[in-house]
């Protein structure tokens, strides 16, 4: 079990006053069986009313409008999060890849969003330059996923600054380098191309290794 105190702040300053602002923020950590949220607050400056709704993916979305002129906008969220050990997926991860594909097809409506191509995650021919066959039906799912993760780690170089949020996956594959987001998109493309629903969740990463004296910086933490 671990306890975290989270503080997230975004500030906008305008060269000339903005006449109006309309915004949505997704800054509310989820309550799940493995993490509990307490003392969570959202503060806006200028102070206005905040409404909320739950989006398609189950995230709490808070929305606001500042209907008058303002020279700056400050959004600050604080919360305390208590985490608990996540149970091993057990038998769900120890089935053959072929069976996982069949289960995905049976739930294709529920999993539809997680099998589609996107601008960041194209499917199919974009993977041709890799010249590798992935995820055989007879492989055990757990081992196949860990093996794929290791293959990407060995074949691609972590190089900050060589890509940005708009860099196509085809360029990442051609250059065999990028950062965490690029490798996540590559793995998603491989899994979805081979009939497995997949997504990633973006969140906070511990920036320093607490087990190393001096707090050595962790790769990809930023």
Coordinates of N, CA and C in Angstrom, one line a residue:
X1 N 0.8 -1.2 0.0 CA 0.0 0.0 0.0 C 0.9 1.2 0.0
X2 N 0.5 2.2 -0.8 CA 1.2 3.5 -0.8 C 0.2 4.7 -0.8
X3 N 0.7 5.8 -0.3 CA -0.1 7.0 -0.3 C 0.6 8.1 -1.1
X4 N -0.1 8.8 -1.9 CA 0.5 9.9 -2.7 C -0.3 11.2 -2.5
X5 N 0.4 12.3 -2.5 CA -0.3 13.6 -2.5 C 0.0 14.2 -3.8
X6 N -1.0 14.4 -4.6 CA -0.8 14.9 -6.0 C -1.2 16.4 -6.1
X7 N -0.4 17.1 -6.8 CA -0.7 18.5 -7.1 C -0.4 18.8 -8.6
X8 N -1.4 19.2 -9.3 CA -1.2 19.5 -10.7 C -1.7 20.9 -11.0
X9 N -0.9 21.7 -11.7 CA -1.2 23.1 -11.9 C -0.9 23.4 -13.4
X10 N -1.8 24.1 -14.0 CA -1.7 24.6 -15.3 C -2.0 26.1 -15.3
X11 N -1.1 26.9 -15.9 CA -1.4 28.4 -15.9 C -1.3 28.9 -17.4
X12 N -2.2 29.8 -17.7 CA -2.2 30.5 -19.0 C -2.1 32.0 -18.7
X13 N -1.2 32.6 -19.4 CA -1.1 34.1 -19.4 C -1.2 34.6 -20.8
X14 N -2.1 35.6 -21.0 CA -2.4 36.1 -22.3 C -1.7 37.5 -22.6
X15 N -1.2 37.6 -23.8 CA -0.5 38.9 -24.1 C -1.5 40.1 -24.1
X16 N -2.8 39.8 -24.4 CA -3.9 40.7 -24.3 C -5.0 40.0 -23.7
X17 N -5.9 40.6 -23.0 CA -7.0 39.9 -22.3 C -7.9 39.1 -23.2
X18 N -8.1 37.8 -22.8 CA -9.1 37.0 -23.5 C -10.5 37.4 -23.2
X19 N -11.4 37.4 -24.2 CA -12.7 37.8 -24.0 C -13.6 36.7 -23.3
X20 N -13.2 35.5 -23.5 CA -13.9 34.4 -22.9 C -13.1 33.1 -22.9
X21 N -13.3 32.2 -22.0 CA -12.6 30.9 -22.0 C -13.6 29.8 -21.8
X22 N -13.5 28.7 -22.6 CA -14.3 27.5 -22.4 C -13.4 26.3 -22.2
X23 N -13.5 25.6 -21.2 CA -12.5 24.5 -21.0 C -13.1 23.2 -20.4
X24 N -12.4 22.2 -20.7 CA -12.7 20.9 -20.1 C -11.4 20.3 -19.5
X25 N -11.4 19.8 -18.3 CA -10.2 19.1 -17.7 C -10.6 17.7 -17.3
X26 N -9.6 16.9 -17.5 CA -9.7 15.5 -17.0 C -8.6 15.3 -15.9
X27 N -8.9 15.7 -14.7 CA -7.9 15.8 -13.7 C -8.4 15.1 -12.4
X28 N -9.3 14.1 -12.6 CA -9.9 13.5 -11.4 C -9.5 12.0 -11.5
X29 N -8.5 11.6 -10.7 CA -8.1 10.2 -10.7 C -9.3 9.3 -10.4
X30 N -9.3 8.1 -11.0 CA -10.5 7.2 -10.8 C -10.4 6.4 -9.5
X31 N -11.6 6.3 -8.9 CA -11.7 5.4 -7.7 C -11.9 4.0 -8.3
X32 N -11.0 3.0 -7.9 CA -11.1 1.7 -8.4 C -10.8 0.8 -7.2
X33 N -11.0 -0.6 -7.3 CA -10.6 -1.5 -6.2 C -9.2 -1.4 -5.8
X34 N -8.3 -0.7 -6.7 CA -6.9 -0.7 -6.4 C -6.4 0.7 -6.1
X35 N -7.2 1.7 -6.1 CA -6.8 3.0 -5.6 C -8.1 3.8 -5.2
X36 N -7.9 4.5 -4.1 CA -8.9 5.3 -3.5 C -8.5 6.8 -3.4
X37 N -9.5 7.6 -3.8 CA -9.2 9.1 -3.9 C -9.8 9.8 -2.7
X38 N -9.1 10.7 -2.1 CA -9.7 11.5 -1.0 C -9.2 12.9 -1.0
X39 N -9.9 13.8 -0.4 CA -9.5 15.2 -0.3 C -9.2 15.8 -1.6
X40 N -10.0 15.5 -2.6 CA -9.7 16.0 -4.0 C -10.4 17.3 -4.2
X41 N -9.6 18.3 -4.7 CA -10.2 19.7 -4.9 C -9.7 20.2 -6.3
X42 N -10.6 21.0 -6.9 CA -10.2 21.7 -8.1 C -10.4 23.2 -7.9
X43 N -9.4 24.0 -8.2 CA -9.4 25.4 -7.9 C -9.2 26.1 -9.2
X44 N -10.1 27.1 -9.6 CA -9.9 27.9 -10.8 C -9.7 29.3 -10.4
X45 N -8.9 30.0 -11.1 CA -8.7 31.5 -10.9 C -8.7 32.1 -12.3
X46 N -9.6 32.9 -12.7 CA -10.8 33.4 -12.0 C -11.7 32.3 -11.5
X47 N -12.4 32.5 -10.4 CA -13.3 31.5 -9.8 C -14.6 31.5 -10.6
X48 N -15.0 30.4 -11.1 CA -16.3 30.2 -11.8 C -16.9 28.9 -11.4
X49 N -18.1 28.7 -11.8 CA -18.8 27.4 -11.5 C -18.3 26.3 -12.4
X50 N -18.1 25.1 -11.8 CA -17.6 24.0 -12.6 C -18.7 22.9 -12.6
X51 N -19.0 22.4 -13.8 CA -20.0 21.3 -14.0 C -19.1 20.1 -14.3
X52 N -19.8 18.9 -14.3 CA -19.0 17.7 -14.6 C -19.9 16.7 -15.2
X53 N -19.3 15.8 -16.0 CA -20.0 14.6 -16.5 C -19.0 13.5 -16.7
X54 N -19.5 12.3 -17.0 CA -18.6 11.1 -17.1 C -18.6 10.8 -18.6
X55 N -17.3 10.7 -19.2 CA -17.2 10.5 -20.6 C -17.3 9.0 -20.9
X56 N -17.2 8.7 -22.2 CA -17.4 7.3 -22.7 C -16.5 6.3 -22.0
X57 N -15.3 6.7 -21.6 CA -14.3 5.8 -21.0 C -14.4 5.8 -19.5
X58 N -15.4 6.5 -18.9 CA -15.5 6.5 -17.5 C -14.7 7.5 -16.7
X59 N -14.1 8.5 -17.5 CA -13.4 9.5 -16.8 C -14.3 10.7 -16.4
X60 N -14.1 11.2 -15.2 CA -14.8 12.4 -14.8 C -14.2 13.6 -15.6
X61 N -15.1 14.3 -16.3 CA -14.7 15.5 -17.0 C -15.4 16.7 -16.4
X62 N -14.5 17.7 -16.0 CA -15.0 18.9 -15.4 C -15.0 20.1 -16.5
X63 N -16.0 20.8 -16.6 CA -16.1 21.8 -17.7 C -16.5 23.2 -17.0
X64 N -16.0 24.2 -17.7 CA -16.3 25.6 -17.1 C -16.2 26.6 -18.3
X65 N -16.9 27.7 -18.0 CA -16.8 28.9 -18.9 C -16.5 30.1 -18.1
X66 N -15.6 30.9 -18.6 CA -15.3 32.2 -18.0 C -15.8 33.3 -19.0
X67 N -17.0 33.8 -18.8 CA -17.7 34.6 -19.8 C -17.3 36.1 -19.7
X68 N -16.2 36.4 -19.3 CA -15.8 37.8 -19.2 C -14.3 37.9 -19.5
X69 N -13.8 39.1 -19.7 CA -12.4 39.4 -20.0 C -11.5 39.0 -18.8
X70 N -10.3 38.3 -19.2 CA -9.4 38.0 -18.1 C -8.0 37.8 -18.8
X71 N -7.0 38.2 -18.0 CA -5.6 38.2 -18.5 C -4.8 36.9 -18.2
X72 N -5.4 36.0 -17.3 CA -4.7 34.8 -17.0 C -5.7 33.8 -16.5
X73 N -5.3 32.5 -16.5 CA -6.2 31.4 -16.1 C -5.3 30.4 -15.4
X74 N -5.7 30.1 -14.1 CA -5.0 29.1 -13.3 C -5.9 28.0 -13.0
X75 N -5.4 26.8 -13.2 CA -6.2 25.5 -12.9 C -5.3 24.7 -12.0
X76 N -5.8 24.4 -10.8 CA -5.0 23.7 -9.8 C -5.8 22.6 -9.2
X77 N -5.3 21.3 -9.3 CA -6.0 20.2 -8.7 C -5.1 19.6 -7.6
X78 N -5.6 19.2 -6.5 CA -4.9 18.5 -5.5 C -5.8 17.3 -5.1
X79 N -5.1 16.2 -4.7 CA -5.8 15.0 -4.2 C -4.8 14.2 -3.5
X80 N -5.4 13.3 -2.7 CA -4.6 12.2 -2.0 C -5.1 10.9 -2.6
X81 N -4.1 10.0 -2.9 CA -4.4 8.8 -3.5 C -3.8 7.7 -2.7
X82 N -4.6 6.7 -2.3 CA -4.1 5.5 -1.6 C -4.2 4.3 -2.6
X83 N -3.0 3.7 -2.9 CA -3.0 2.5 -3.8 C -2.9 1.2 -3.1
X84 N -3.4 0.2 -3.7 CA -3.3 -1.2 -3.1 C -2.7 -2.1 -4.2
X85 N -2.2 -3.2 -3.8 CA -1.6 -4.2 -4.8 C -2.7 -4.6 -5.8
X86 N -2.3 -4.6 -7.1 CA -3.2 -5.1 -8.1 C -3.0 -6.6 -8.3
X87 N -4.1 -7.3 -8.2 CA -3.9 -8.8 -8.3 C -3.4 -9.2 -9.7
X88 N -2.7 -10.3 -9.7 CA -2.2 -10.9 -11.0 C -3.4 -11.3 -11.8
X89 N -3.4 -11.1 -13.1 CA -4.5 -11.5 -14.0 C -4.8 -13.0 -14.0
X90 N -3.8 -13.8 -13.5 CA -4.0 -15.2 -13.4 C -4.4 -15.9 -14.7
X91 N -5.4 -16.7 -14.6 CA -5.8 -17.5 -15.8 C -6.2 -16.7 -17.0
X92 N -6.6 -15.4 -16.8 CA -7.0 -14.6 -18.0 C -5.8 -14.3 -18.8
X93 N -4.5 -14.3 -18.3 CA -3.3 -14.1 -19.1 C -2.7 -15.3 -19.5
X94 N -3.2 -16.5 -19.1 CA -2.5 -17.7 -19.4 C -3.2 -18.6 -20.5
X95 N -4.0 -17.9 -21.3 CA -4.7 -18.6 -22.4 C -3.9 -18.4 -23.7
X96 N -4.2 -19.3 -24.7 CA -3.5 -19.1 -26.0 C -3.9 -17.8 -26.6
X97 N -3.0 -17.2 -27.4 CA -3.3 -16.0 -28.2 C -4.5 -16.2 -29.0
X98 N -4.7 -17.3 -29.7 CA -5.8 -17.6 -30.5 C -7.1 -17.5 -29.8
X99 N -7.1 -18.0 -28.5 CA -8.4 -18.0 -27.7 C -8.7 -16.5 -27.4
X100 N -7.6 -15.7 -27.1 CA -7.8 -14.3 -26.7 C -8.4 -13.6 -27.9
X101 N -8.0 -13.9 -29.1 CA -8.6 -13.3 -30.3 C -10.0 -13.6 -30.4
X102 N -10.4 -14.9 -30.2 CA -11.8 -15.3 -30.3 C -12.6 -14.6 -29.3
X103 N -12.1 -14.4 -28.0 CA -12.9 -13.7 -27.0 C -13.0 -12.3 -27.4
X104 N -12.0 -11.7 -28.0 CA -12.1 -10.3 -28.4 C -13.2 -10.1 -29.5
X105 N -13.3 -11.1 -30.4 CA -14.3 -11.0 -31.4 C -15.7 -11.1 -30.8
X106 N -15.9 -11.9 -29.8 CA -17.2 -12.1 -29.1 C -17.6 -10.8 -28.4
X107 N -16.6 -10.0 -28.0 CA -16.9 -8.7 -27.3 C -16.6 -7.5 -28.2
X108 N -16.8 -7.7 -29.5 CA -16.3 -6.7 -30.4 C -17.0 -5.3 -30.3
X109 N -18.3 -5.4 -29.8 CA -19.0 -4.1 -29.6 C -18.4 -3.4 -28.4
X110 N -18.2 -4.1 -27.2 CA -17.6 -3.5 -26.0 C -16.2 -3.0 -26.3
X111 N -15.5 -3.7 -27.1 CA -14.1 -3.4 -27.3 C -13.8 -2.6 -28.6
X112 N -14.9 -2.2 -29.2 CA -14.7 -1.6 -30.6 C -13.7 -0.4 -30.6
X113 N -13.8 0.5 -29.6 CA -12.9 1.6 -29.5 C -11.4 1.2 -29.4
X114 N -11.1 0.0 -28.9 CA -9.8 -0.4 -28.6 C -9.2 -1.3 -29.7
X115 N -9.9 -1.4 -30.8 CA -9.4 -2.2 -31.9 C -9.3 -1.3 -33.2
X116 N -9.7 -0.1 -33.1 CA -9.7 0.8 -34.3 C -8.3 1.4 -34.6
X117 N -8.0 1.7 -35.9 CA -6.9 2.5 -36.2 C -7.2 4.0 -35.8
X118 N -6.1 4.7 -35.5 CA -6.3 6.1 -35.3 C -5.1 6.8 -36.0
X119 N -5.1 8.2 -36.0 CA -4.0 8.9 -36.7 C -2.7 8.5 -36.0
X120 N -2.7 8.3 -34.7 CA -1.4 8.0 -34.0 C -1.1 6.5 -34.1
X121 N -2.2 5.7 -34.3 CA -2.0 4.2 -34.3 C -2.6 3.6 -35.6
X122 N -1.9 3.8 -36.7 CA -2.3 3.2 -37.9 C -2.1 1.6 -37.8
X123 N -2.9 0.9 -38.6 CA -2.8 -0.6 -38.5 C -2.3 -1.2 -39.8
X124 N -1.9 -2.4 -39.8 CA -1.7 -3.1 -41.1 C -0.4 -2.9 -41.7
X125 N -0.4 -2.2 -42.9 CA 0.8 -2.1 -43.7 C 1.9 -1.3 -43.1
X126 N 1.6 -0.4 -42.2 CA 2.6 0.4 -41.5 C 3.7 -0.5 -40.8
X127 N 3.3 -1.7 -40.5 CA 4.2 -2.6 -39.8 C 5.1 -3.4 -40.7
X128 N 4.8 -3.4 -42.0 CA 5.5 -4.2 -43.0 C 7.1 -4.1 -42.9
X129 N 7.6 -2.8 -42.7 CA 9.1 -2.7 -42.6 C 9.7 -3.5 -41.5
X130 N 8.9 -3.9 -40.5 CA 9.5 -4.6 -39.4 C 9.8 -6.1 -39.8
X131 N 9.1 -6.6 -40.8 CA 9.4 -7.9 -41.3 C 9.5 -9.0 -40.3
X132 N 8.4 -9.0 -39.4 CA 8.3 -9.9 -38.3 C 6.9 -10.3 -38.2
X133 N 6.7 -11.6 -37.9 CA 5.4 -12.1 -37.6 C 5.2 -12.1 -36.1
X134 N 4.1 -11.5 -35.6 CA 3.9 -11.4 -34.2 C 2.7 -12.3 -33.8
X135 N 2.7 -12.7 -32.5 CA 1.5 -13.2 -31.9 C 0.9 -14.4 -32.6
X136 N 1.6 -15.6 -32.5 CA 1.1 -16.8 -33.1 C 0.0 -17.3 -32.2
X137 N -1.0 -18.0 -32.8 CA -2.2 -18.5 -32.1 C -1.8 -19.4 -30.9
X138 N -0.7 -20.2 -31.1 CA -0.4 -21.2 -30.0 C 0.4 -20.6 -28.9
X139 N 0.8 -19.3 -29.0 CA 1.6 -18.7 -27.9 C 0.7 -18.4 -26.7
X140 N 1.2 -18.5 -25.5 CA 0.5 -18.1 -24.3 C 0.5 -16.6 -24.2
X141 N -0.7 -16.0 -24.0 CA -0.9 -14.6 -24.1 C 0.1 -13.8 -23.2
X142 N 0.3 -14.2 -22.0 CA 1.2 -13.5 -21.0 C 2.6 -13.5 -21.6
X143 N 3.1 -14.6 -22.0 CA 4.5 -14.7 -22.6 C 4.6 -13.9 -23.9
X144 N 3.5 -13.9 -24.7 CA 3.6 -13.2 -26.0 C 3.6 -11.7 -25.8
X145 N 2.9 -11.2 -24.8 CA 2.9 -9.8 -24.5 C 4.2 -9.3 -23.9
X146 N 4.7 -10.1 -23.0 CA 6.0 -9.8 -22.4 C 7.1 -9.8 -23.5
X147 N 7.0 -10.9 -24.3 CA 8.0 -11.0 -25.4 C 8.0 -9.8 -26.4
X148 N 6.8 -9.4 -26.7 CA 6.7 -8.3 -27.6 C 7.2 -7.0 -27.0
X149 N 7.0 -6.8 -25.7 CA 7.5 -5.7 -25.0 C 9.0 -5.7 -25.0
X150 N 9.6 -6.8 -24.8 CA 11.1 -7.0 -24.8 C 11.7 -6.8 -26.2
X151 N 10.9 -7.2 -27.2 CA 11.4 -7.1 -28.6 C 11.5 -5.6 -29.0
X152 N 10.5 -4.8 -28.6 CA 10.5 -3.4 -28.9 C 11.6 -2.7 -28.1
X153 N 11.8 -3.1 -26.9 CA 12.9 -2.6 -26.1 C 14.3 -2.8 -26.7
X154 N 14.5 -4.0 -27.2 CA 15.8 -4.3 -27.8 C 16.0 -3.7 -29.2
X155 N 14.9 -3.5 -30.0 CA 15.1 -3.1 -31.4 C 15.0 -1.6 -31.5
X156 N 14.4 -0.9 -30.6 CA 14.2 0.6 -30.7 C 15.0 1.3 -29.6
X157 N 15.6 2.5 -30.0 CA 16.4 3.2 -29.1 C 15.6 4.4 -28.5
X158 N 15.7 4.6 -27.2 CA 15.0 5.7 -26.5 C 15.9 6.9 -26.7
X159 N 15.3 7.9 -27.5 CA 16.1 9.1 -27.8 C 15.2 10.3 -27.7
X160 N 15.2 11.0 -26.6 CA 14.3 12.2 -26.5 C 14.7 13.2 -27.5
X161 N 13.7 13.9 -28.1 CA 13.9 15.0 -29.0 C 13.8 14.6 -30.4
X162 N 13.9 13.3 -30.8 CA 13.8 12.9 -32.2 C 12.4 12.9 -32.7
X163 N 11.4 12.8 -31.8 CA 10.0 12.8 -32.3 C 9.3 13.8 -31.5
X164 N 8.1 14.2 -31.9 CA 7.1 15.0 -31.1 C 5.8 14.3 -31.2
X165 N 4.7 15.0 -30.7 CA 3.4 14.4 -30.6 C 2.8 14.2 -32.0
X166 N 3.3 14.8 -33.0 CA 2.8 14.7 -34.4 C 3.6 13.7 -35.3
X167 N 4.7 13.1 -34.8 CA 5.5 12.3 -35.6 C 4.7 11.0 -36.0
X168 N 4.6 10.6 -37.2 CA 3.9 9.4 -37.6 C 4.6 8.2 -37.2
X169 N 3.8 7.1 -36.9 CA 4.4 5.9 -36.5 C 5.4 5.3 -37.6
X170 N 5.1 5.6 -38.8 CA 5.9 5.1 -39.9 C 7.4 5.6 -39.8
X171 N 7.5 6.9 -39.3 CA 8.8 7.5 -39.1 C 9.5 6.8 -37.9
X172 N 8.8 6.6 -36.9 CA 9.4 5.9 -35.7 C 9.9 4.6 -36.1
X173 N 9.1 3.8 -36.9 CA 9.6 2.5 -37.3 C 10.8 2.6 -38.2
X174 N 10.8 3.6 -39.1 CA 12.0 3.7 -40.0 C 13.2 4.1 -39.3
X175 N 13.1 5.0 -38.3 CA 14.2 5.5 -37.6 C 14.6 4.6 -36.4
X176 N 13.7 3.7 -36.0 CA 14.0 2.8 -34.9 C 14.4 3.5 -33.6
X177 N 13.7 4.7 -33.4 CA 14.0 5.4 -32.2 C 12.8 6.3 -31.9
X178 N 12.7 6.8 -30.6 CA 11.6 7.6 -30.2 C 11.6 7.6 -28.7
X179 N 10.4 7.9 -28.1 CA 10.2 8.0 -26.7 C 9.0 7.1 -26.3
X180 N 8.7 7.1 -25.0 CA 7.7 6.2 -24.5 C 6.4 6.2 -25.3
X181 N 5.9 7.4 -25.6 CA 4.6 7.5 -26.4 C 4.7 6.7 -27.7
X182 N 5.9 6.9 -28.4 CA 6.0 6.3 -29.7 C 6.0 4.7 -29.6
X183 N 6.7 4.2 -28.5 CA 6.7 2.8 -28.3 C 5.4 2.2 -27.9
X184 N 4.6 3.0 -27.2 CA 3.2 2.6 -26.8 C 2.4 2.5 -28.0
X185 N 2.5 3.5 -28.9 CA 1.7 3.5 -30.2 C 2.1 2.3 -31.1
X186 N 3.4 2.0 -31.1 CA 3.9 0.8 -31.8 C 3.3 -0.5 -31.3
X187 N 3.3 -0.6 -30.0 CA 2.8 -1.9 -29.4 C 1.3 -1.9 -29.7
X188 N 0.6 -0.8 -29.5 CA -0.9 -0.8 -29.8 C -1.1 -1.2 -31.2
X189 N -0.4 -0.7 -32.2 CA -0.6 -1.0 -33.6 C -0.4 -2.5 -33.8
X190 N 0.6 -3.1 -33.2 CA 0.9 -4.5 -33.4 C -0.3 -5.3 -32.8
X191 N -0.7 -5.0 -31.6 CA -1.7 -5.8 -31.0 C -3.1 -5.7 -31.7
X192 N -3.4 -4.4 -32.1 CA -4.7 -4.2 -32.8 C -4.7 -4.9 -34.2
X193 N -3.6 -4.7 -34.9 CA -3.4 -5.4 -36.2 C -3.6 -6.9 -36.1
X194 N -3.2 -7.5 -35.0 CA -3.3 -8.9 -34.8 C -4.6 -9.3 -34.0
X195 N -5.6 -8.5 -34.0 CA -6.9 -8.8 -33.5 C -7.1 -8.8 -32.0
X196 N -6.2 -8.1 -31.3 CA -6.3 -8.0 -29.8 C -6.6 -6.5 -29.5
X197 N -7.7 -6.3 -28.7 CA -8.0 -5.0 -28.2 C -6.9 -4.5 -27.2
X198 N -6.5 -3.2 -27.4 CA -5.5 -2.7 -26.6 C -5.6 -1.2 -26.4
X199 N -5.2 -0.7 -25.3 CA -5.2 0.7 -25.0 C -4.1 1.0 -24.0
X200 N -3.7 2.3 -23.9 CA -2.8 2.7 -22.8 C -3.4 3.8 -22.0
X201 N -3.0 3.9 -20.7 CA -3.5 4.9 -19.8 C -2.4 5.8 -19.5
X202 N -2.6 7.1 -19.7 CA -1.5 8.1 -19.5 C -1.7 8.6 -18.1
X203 N -0.5 8.7 -17.4 CA -0.6 9.2 -16.0 C 0.7 9.7 -15.5
X204 N 0.9 9.8 -14.2 CA 2.1 10.3 -13.6 C 3.1 9.2 -13.4
X205 N 4.4 9.5 -13.6 CA 5.4 8.5 -13.4 C 6.4 9.0 -12.4
X206 N 6.8 8.2 -11.5 CA 7.8 8.6 -10.5 C 9.1 9.1 -11.2
X207 N 9.5 10.3 -11.0 CA 10.7 10.8 -11.8 C 12.0 10.3 -11.3
X208 N 12.1 9.9 -10.1 CA 13.4 9.5 -9.5 C 13.3 8.1 -8.8
X209 N 14.3 7.3 -8.9 CA 14.3 6.0 -8.3 C 14.5 6.1 -6.8
X210 N 13.5 5.9 -6.0 CA 13.7 6.1 -4.5 C 14.6 5.1 -3.9
X211 N 15.0 4.0 -4.6 CA 15.9 2.9 -4.0 C 17.3 3.2 -4.3
X212 N 17.6 4.3 -5.1 CA 19.0 4.6 -5.4 C 19.4 5.9 -4.6
X213 N 20.6 5.9 -3.9 CA 21.0 7.1 -3.2 C 21.2 8.3 -4.2
X214 N 20.6 9.4 -3.8 CA 20.7 10.5 -4.7 C 19.5 10.6 -5.6
X215 N 18.7 9.6 -5.7 CA 17.5 9.6 -6.5 C 17.7 9.7 -8.0
X216 N 18.4 8.6 -8.5 CA 18.8 8.6 -9.9 C 17.5 8.8 -10.8
X217 N 17.7 9.6 -11.8 CA 16.5 9.9 -12.7 C 16.1 8.6 -13.5
X218 N 14.8 8.4 -13.6 CA 14.3 7.2 -14.3 C 14.1 7.5 -15.8
X219 N 14.5 6.6 -16.6 CA 14.3 6.8 -18.1 C 12.8 7.0 -18.4
X220 N 12.5 8.0 -19.2 CA 11.1 8.2 -19.6 C 10.2 8.9 -18.6
X221 N 10.8 9.3 -17.4 CA 9.9 9.8 -16.4 C 9.2 11.1 -16.7
X222 N 9.9 11.9 -17.5 CA 9.3 13.2 -17.8 C 8.1 13.2 -18.7

